[in-house]
mmCIF file of C-alpha atoms in Angstrom:
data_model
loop_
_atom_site.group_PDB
_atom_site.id
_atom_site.type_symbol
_atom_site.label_atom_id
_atom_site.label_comp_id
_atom_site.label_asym_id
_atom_site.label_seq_id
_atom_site.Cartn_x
_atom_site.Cartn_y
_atom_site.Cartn_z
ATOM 1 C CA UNK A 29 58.195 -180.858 -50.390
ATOM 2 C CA UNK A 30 55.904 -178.470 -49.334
ATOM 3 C CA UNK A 31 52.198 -178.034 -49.748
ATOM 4 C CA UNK A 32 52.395 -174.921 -52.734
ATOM 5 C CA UNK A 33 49.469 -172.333 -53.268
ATOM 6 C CA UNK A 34 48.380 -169.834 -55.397
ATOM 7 C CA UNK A 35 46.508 -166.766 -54.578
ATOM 8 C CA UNK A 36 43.819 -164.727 -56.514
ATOM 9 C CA UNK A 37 41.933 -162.200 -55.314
ATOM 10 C CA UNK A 38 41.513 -158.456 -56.149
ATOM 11 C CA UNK A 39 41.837 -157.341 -53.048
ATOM 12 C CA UNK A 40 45.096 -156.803 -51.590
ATOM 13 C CA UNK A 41 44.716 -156.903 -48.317
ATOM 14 C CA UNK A 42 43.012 -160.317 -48.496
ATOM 15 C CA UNK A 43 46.015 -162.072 -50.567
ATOM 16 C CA UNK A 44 48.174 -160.319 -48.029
ATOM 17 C CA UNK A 45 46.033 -161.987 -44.912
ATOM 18 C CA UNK A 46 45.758 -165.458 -46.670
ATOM 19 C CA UNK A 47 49.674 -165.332 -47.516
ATOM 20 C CA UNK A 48 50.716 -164.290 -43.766
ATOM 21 C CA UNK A 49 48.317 -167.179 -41.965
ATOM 22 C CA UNK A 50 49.128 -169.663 -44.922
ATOM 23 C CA UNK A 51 52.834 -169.015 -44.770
ATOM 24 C CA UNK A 52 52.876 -169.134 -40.860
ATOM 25 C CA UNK A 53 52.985 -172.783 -41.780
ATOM 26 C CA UNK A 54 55.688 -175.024 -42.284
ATOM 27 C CA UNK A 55 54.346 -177.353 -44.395
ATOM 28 C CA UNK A 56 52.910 -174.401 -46.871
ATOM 29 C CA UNK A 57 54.327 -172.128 -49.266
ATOM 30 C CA UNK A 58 52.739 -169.392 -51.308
ATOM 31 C CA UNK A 59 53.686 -169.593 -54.671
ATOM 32 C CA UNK A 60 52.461 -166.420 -56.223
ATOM 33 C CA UNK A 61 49.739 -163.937 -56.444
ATOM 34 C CA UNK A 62 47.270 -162.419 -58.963
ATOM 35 C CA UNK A 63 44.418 -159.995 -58.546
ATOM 36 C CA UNK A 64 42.249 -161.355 -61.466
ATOM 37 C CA UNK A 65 41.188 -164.563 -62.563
ATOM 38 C CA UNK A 66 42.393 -163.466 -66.040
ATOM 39 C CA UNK A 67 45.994 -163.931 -65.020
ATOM 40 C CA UNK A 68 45.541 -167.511 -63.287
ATOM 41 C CA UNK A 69 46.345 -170.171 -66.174
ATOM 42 C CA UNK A 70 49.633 -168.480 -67.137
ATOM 43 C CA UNK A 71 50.755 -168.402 -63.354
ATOM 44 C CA UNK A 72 49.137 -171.913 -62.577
ATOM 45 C CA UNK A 73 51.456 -173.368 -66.039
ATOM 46 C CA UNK A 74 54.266 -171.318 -65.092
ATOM 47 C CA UNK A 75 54.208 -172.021 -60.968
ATOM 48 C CA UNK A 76 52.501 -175.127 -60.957
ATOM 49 C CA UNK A 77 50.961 -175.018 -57.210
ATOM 50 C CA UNK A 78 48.859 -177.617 -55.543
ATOM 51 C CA UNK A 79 45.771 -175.600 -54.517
ATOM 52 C CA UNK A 80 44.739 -172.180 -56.277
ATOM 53 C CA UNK A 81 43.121 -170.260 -53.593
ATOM 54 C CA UNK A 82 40.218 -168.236 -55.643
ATOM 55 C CA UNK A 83 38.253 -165.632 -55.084
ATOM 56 C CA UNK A 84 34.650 -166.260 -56.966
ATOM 57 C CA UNK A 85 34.085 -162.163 -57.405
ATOM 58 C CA UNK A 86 36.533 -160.588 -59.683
ATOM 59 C CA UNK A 87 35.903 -157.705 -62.415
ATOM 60 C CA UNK A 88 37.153 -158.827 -65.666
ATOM 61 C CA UNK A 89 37.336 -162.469 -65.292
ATOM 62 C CA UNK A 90 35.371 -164.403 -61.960
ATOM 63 C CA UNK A 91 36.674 -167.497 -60.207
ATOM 64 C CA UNK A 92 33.541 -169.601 -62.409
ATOM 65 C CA UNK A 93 34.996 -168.933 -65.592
ATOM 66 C CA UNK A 94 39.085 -168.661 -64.351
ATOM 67 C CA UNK A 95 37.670 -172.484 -62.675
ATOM 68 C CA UNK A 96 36.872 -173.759 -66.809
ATOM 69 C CA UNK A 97 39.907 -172.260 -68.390
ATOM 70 C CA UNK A 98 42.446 -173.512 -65.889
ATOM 71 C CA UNK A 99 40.655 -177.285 -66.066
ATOM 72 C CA UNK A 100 39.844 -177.206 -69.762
ATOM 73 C CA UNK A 101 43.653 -176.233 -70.793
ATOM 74 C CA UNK A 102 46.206 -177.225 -68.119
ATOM 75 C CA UNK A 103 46.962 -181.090 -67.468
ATOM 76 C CA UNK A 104 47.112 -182.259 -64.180
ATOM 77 C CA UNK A 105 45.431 -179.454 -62.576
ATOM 78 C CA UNK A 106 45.805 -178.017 -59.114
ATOM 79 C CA UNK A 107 43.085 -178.205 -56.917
ATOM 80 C CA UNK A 108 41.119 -175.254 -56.897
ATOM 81 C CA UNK A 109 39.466 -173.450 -53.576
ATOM 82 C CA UNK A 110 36.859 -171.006 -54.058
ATOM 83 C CA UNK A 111 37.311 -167.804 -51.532
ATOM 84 C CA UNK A 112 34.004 -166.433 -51.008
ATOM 85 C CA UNK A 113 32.246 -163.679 -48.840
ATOM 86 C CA UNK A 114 29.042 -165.332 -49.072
ATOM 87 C CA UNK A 115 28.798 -168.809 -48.376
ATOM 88 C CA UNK A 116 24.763 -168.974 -49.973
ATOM 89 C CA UNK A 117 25.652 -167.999 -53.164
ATOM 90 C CA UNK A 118 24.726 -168.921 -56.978
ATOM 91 C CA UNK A 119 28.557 -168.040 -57.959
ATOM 92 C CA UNK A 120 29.907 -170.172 -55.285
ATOM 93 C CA UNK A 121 27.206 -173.100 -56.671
ATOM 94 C CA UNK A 122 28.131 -172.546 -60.328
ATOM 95 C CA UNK A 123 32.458 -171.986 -59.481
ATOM 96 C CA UNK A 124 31.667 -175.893 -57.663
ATOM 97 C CA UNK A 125 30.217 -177.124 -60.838
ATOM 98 C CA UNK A 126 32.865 -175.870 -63.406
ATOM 99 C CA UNK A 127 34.883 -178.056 -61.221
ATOM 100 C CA UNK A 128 36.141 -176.065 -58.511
ATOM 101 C CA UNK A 129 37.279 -179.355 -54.976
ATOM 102 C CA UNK A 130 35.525 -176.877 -52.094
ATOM 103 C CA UNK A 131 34.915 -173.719 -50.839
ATOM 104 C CA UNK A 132 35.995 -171.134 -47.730
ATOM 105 C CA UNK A 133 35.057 -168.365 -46.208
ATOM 106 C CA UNK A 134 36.856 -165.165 -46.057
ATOM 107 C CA UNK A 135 35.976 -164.810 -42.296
ATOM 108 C CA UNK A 136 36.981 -168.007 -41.928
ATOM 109 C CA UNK A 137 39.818 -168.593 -38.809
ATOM 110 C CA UNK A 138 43.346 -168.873 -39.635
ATOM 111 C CA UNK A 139 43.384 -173.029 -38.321
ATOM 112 C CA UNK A 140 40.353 -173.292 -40.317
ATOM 113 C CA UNK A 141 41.851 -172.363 -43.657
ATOM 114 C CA UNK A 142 44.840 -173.657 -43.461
ATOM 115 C CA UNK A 143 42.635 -177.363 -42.613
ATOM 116 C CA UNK A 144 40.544 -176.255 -45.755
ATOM 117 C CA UNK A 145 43.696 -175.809 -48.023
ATOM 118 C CA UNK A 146 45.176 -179.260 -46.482
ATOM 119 C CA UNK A 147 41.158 -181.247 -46.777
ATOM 120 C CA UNK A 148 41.418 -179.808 -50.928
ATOM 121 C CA UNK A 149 45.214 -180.995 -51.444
ATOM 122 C CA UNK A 150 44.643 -184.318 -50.520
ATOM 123 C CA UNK A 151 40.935 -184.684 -52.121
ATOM 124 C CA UNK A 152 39.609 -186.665 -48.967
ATOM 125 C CA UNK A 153 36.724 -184.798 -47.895
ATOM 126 C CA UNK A 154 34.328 -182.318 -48.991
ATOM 127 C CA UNK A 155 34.628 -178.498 -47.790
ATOM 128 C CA UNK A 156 31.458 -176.983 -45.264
ATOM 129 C CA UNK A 157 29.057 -180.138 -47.006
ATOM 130 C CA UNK A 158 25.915 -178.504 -45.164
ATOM 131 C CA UNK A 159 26.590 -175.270 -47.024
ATOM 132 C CA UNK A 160 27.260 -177.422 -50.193
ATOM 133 C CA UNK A 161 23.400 -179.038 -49.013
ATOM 134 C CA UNK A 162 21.895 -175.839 -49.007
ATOM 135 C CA UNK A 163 23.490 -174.225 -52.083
ATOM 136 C CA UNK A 164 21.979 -177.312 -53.684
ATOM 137 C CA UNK A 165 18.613 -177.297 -52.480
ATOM 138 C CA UNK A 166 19.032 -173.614 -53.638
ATOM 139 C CA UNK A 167 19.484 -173.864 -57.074
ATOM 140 C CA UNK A 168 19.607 -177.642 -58.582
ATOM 141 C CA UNK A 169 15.367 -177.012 -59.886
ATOM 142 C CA UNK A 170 17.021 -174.643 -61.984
ATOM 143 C CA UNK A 171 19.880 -176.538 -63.044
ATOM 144 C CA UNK A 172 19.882 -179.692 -65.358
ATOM 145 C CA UNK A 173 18.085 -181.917 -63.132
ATOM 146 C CA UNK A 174 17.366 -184.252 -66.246
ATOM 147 C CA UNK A 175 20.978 -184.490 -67.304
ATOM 148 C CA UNK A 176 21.880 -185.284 -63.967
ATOM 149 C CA UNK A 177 19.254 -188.089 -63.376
ATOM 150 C CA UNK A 178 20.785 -189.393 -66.658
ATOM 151 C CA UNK A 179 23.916 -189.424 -65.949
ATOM 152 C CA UNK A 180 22.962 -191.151 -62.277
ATOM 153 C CA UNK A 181 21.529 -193.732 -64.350
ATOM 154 C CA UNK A 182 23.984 -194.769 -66.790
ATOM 155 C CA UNK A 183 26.804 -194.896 -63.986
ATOM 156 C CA UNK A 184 25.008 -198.283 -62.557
ATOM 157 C CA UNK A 185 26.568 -197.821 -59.098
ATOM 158 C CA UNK A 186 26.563 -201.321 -56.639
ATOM 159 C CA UNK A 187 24.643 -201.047 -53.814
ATOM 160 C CA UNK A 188 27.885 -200.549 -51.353
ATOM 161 C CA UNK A 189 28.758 -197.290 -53.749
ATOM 162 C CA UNK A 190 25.521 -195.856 -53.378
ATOM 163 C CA UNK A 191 25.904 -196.113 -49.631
ATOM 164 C CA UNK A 192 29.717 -194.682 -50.228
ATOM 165 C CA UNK A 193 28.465 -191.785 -52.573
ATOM 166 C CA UNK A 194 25.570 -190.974 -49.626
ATOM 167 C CA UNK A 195 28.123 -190.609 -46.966
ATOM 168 C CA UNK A 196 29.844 -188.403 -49.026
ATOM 169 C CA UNK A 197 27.179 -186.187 -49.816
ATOM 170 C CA UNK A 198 26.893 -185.760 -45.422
ATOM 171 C CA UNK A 199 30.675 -184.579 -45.644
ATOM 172 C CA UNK A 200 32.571 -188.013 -44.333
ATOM 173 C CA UNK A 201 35.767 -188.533 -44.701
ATOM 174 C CA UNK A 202 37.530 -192.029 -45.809
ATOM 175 C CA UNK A 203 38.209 -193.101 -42.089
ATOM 176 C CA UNK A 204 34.830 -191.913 -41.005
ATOM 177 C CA UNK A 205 33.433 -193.710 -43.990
ATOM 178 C CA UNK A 206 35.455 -196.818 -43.050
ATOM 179 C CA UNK A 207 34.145 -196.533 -39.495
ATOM 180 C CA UNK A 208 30.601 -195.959 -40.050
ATOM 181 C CA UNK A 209 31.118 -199.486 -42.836
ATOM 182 C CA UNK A 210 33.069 -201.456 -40.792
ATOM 183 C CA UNK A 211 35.350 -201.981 -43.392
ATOM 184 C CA UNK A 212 39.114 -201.022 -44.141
ATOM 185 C CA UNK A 213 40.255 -197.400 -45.472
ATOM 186 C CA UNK A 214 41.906 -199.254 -48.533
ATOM 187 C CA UNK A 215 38.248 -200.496 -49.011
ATOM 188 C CA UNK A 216 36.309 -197.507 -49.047
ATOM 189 C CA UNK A 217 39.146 -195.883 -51.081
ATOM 190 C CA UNK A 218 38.581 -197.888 -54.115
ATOM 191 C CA UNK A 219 34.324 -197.455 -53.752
ATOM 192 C CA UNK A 220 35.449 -193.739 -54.035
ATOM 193 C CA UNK A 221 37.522 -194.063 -57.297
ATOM 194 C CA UNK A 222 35.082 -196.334 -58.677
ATOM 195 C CA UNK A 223 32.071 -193.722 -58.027
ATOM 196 C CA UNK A 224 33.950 -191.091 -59.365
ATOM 197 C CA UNK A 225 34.994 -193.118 -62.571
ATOM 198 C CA UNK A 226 31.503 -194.821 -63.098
ATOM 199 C CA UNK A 227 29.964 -190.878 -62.712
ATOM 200 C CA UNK A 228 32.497 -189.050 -64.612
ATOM 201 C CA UNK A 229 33.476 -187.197 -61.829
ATOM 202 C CA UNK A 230 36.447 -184.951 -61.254
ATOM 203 C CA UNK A 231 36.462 -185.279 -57.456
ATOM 204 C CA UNK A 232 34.347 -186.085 -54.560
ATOM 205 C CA UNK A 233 32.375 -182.149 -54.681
ATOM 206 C CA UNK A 234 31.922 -183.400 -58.264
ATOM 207 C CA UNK A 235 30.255 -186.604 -57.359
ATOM 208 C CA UNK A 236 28.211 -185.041 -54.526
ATOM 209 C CA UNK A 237 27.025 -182.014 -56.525
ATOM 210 C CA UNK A 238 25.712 -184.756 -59.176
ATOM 211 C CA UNK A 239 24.153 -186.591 -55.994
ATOM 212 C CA UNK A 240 22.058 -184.388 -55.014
ATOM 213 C CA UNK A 241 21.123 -182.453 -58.394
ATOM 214 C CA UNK A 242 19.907 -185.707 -59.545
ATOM 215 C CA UNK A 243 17.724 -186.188 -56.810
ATOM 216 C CA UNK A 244 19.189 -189.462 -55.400
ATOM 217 C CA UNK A 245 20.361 -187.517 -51.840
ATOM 218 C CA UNK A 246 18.172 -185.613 -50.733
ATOM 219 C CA UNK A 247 19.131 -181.765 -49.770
ATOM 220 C CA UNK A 248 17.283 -181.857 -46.474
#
């Protein structure tokens, strides 16, 4: 079965560029388009793709809030990929934290989306983490810091998924988790789910964002 993606964007000529280096792909097929985010939870219900490729900057409804309505009313959600202009940006922050797996640039090279669309699909690893690092340095003293600590708190993580949930804040994968542990893939699998469980957490970008807002990884 192949990998299936939607694409939103109001600019044609950037669905049509994302379509022809996504589709070059065997392993890929577009799915469908739209050119606001107004349109994306009928098509994502109707189409049912794995990744929604999103742009964040759209004129009656943005990726941020297109982000919320497709993971508030659709079960088992596709992933969702933020396409941005500007990677050091509050709308690329606050599409992340209404639950959005990673983001991409639009200048990005055609083998390096098509690896960002594959990294989302299978949730193993975070999307450009040092962007992600600065984008939280950026704005989390103006988010809910105190919510965050809280929540931090309350998830009561061991002392081998604190060291999991710091690697993934520096953008490892499983395997380079694994390696860095010196412990099996299986192994550091199960730390994952457990972080994400014990936080609340959607996904890993979840789980990082909450990292670092509540202060236990530091930005720098």
């Amino acid at each position: 079965m192949p990998l299936t993606v939607l694409l939103v964007d109001d600019e044609p000529l950037v669905r049509a560029g994302l379509r022809a280096v996504l589709e070059a792909q065997p392993d890929i097929e577009v799915v469908g388009e739209a050119a606001d985010g107004a349109a994306v939870t009928p098509l994502v219900r109707r189409l049912r793709p794995d990744v929604v490729a999103m742009d964040v900057r759209m004129p009656l409804m943005d990726g941020i809030e297109a982000t919320r309505a497709v993971l508030r009313t659709v079960p088992d959600p596709p992933k969702i990929v933020v396409v941005t202009t500007f990677e050091n940006d509050e709308y690329v922050y606050g599409a992340l934290r209404a639950g959005a797996d990673g983001f991409l640039l639009k200048r990005a090279r055609p083998a390096e989306i098509v690896q960002a669309v594959r990294l989302v699909a299978e949730g193993d690893s975070l999307l450009f983490p040092a962007a992600v690092r600065r984008l939280a340095a950026s704005y989390a003293e103006q988010r809910g810091t105190t919510a965050a600590r809280a929540v931090m708190a309350r998830a009561a993580l061991t002392g081998r998924e604190e060291e999991v949930l710091r690697l993934m804040a520096r953008g490892l994968s499983n395997a380079e988790i694994a390696a860095r542990l010196v412990v099996g893939t299986e192994t550091v699998k199960s730390h994952v789910s457990s972080v994400l469980a014990k936080l609340g957490a959607r996904d890993r970008t979840q789980a990082v964002i909450a990292a670092y807002e509540s202060g236990f990884v530091s930005p720098g």
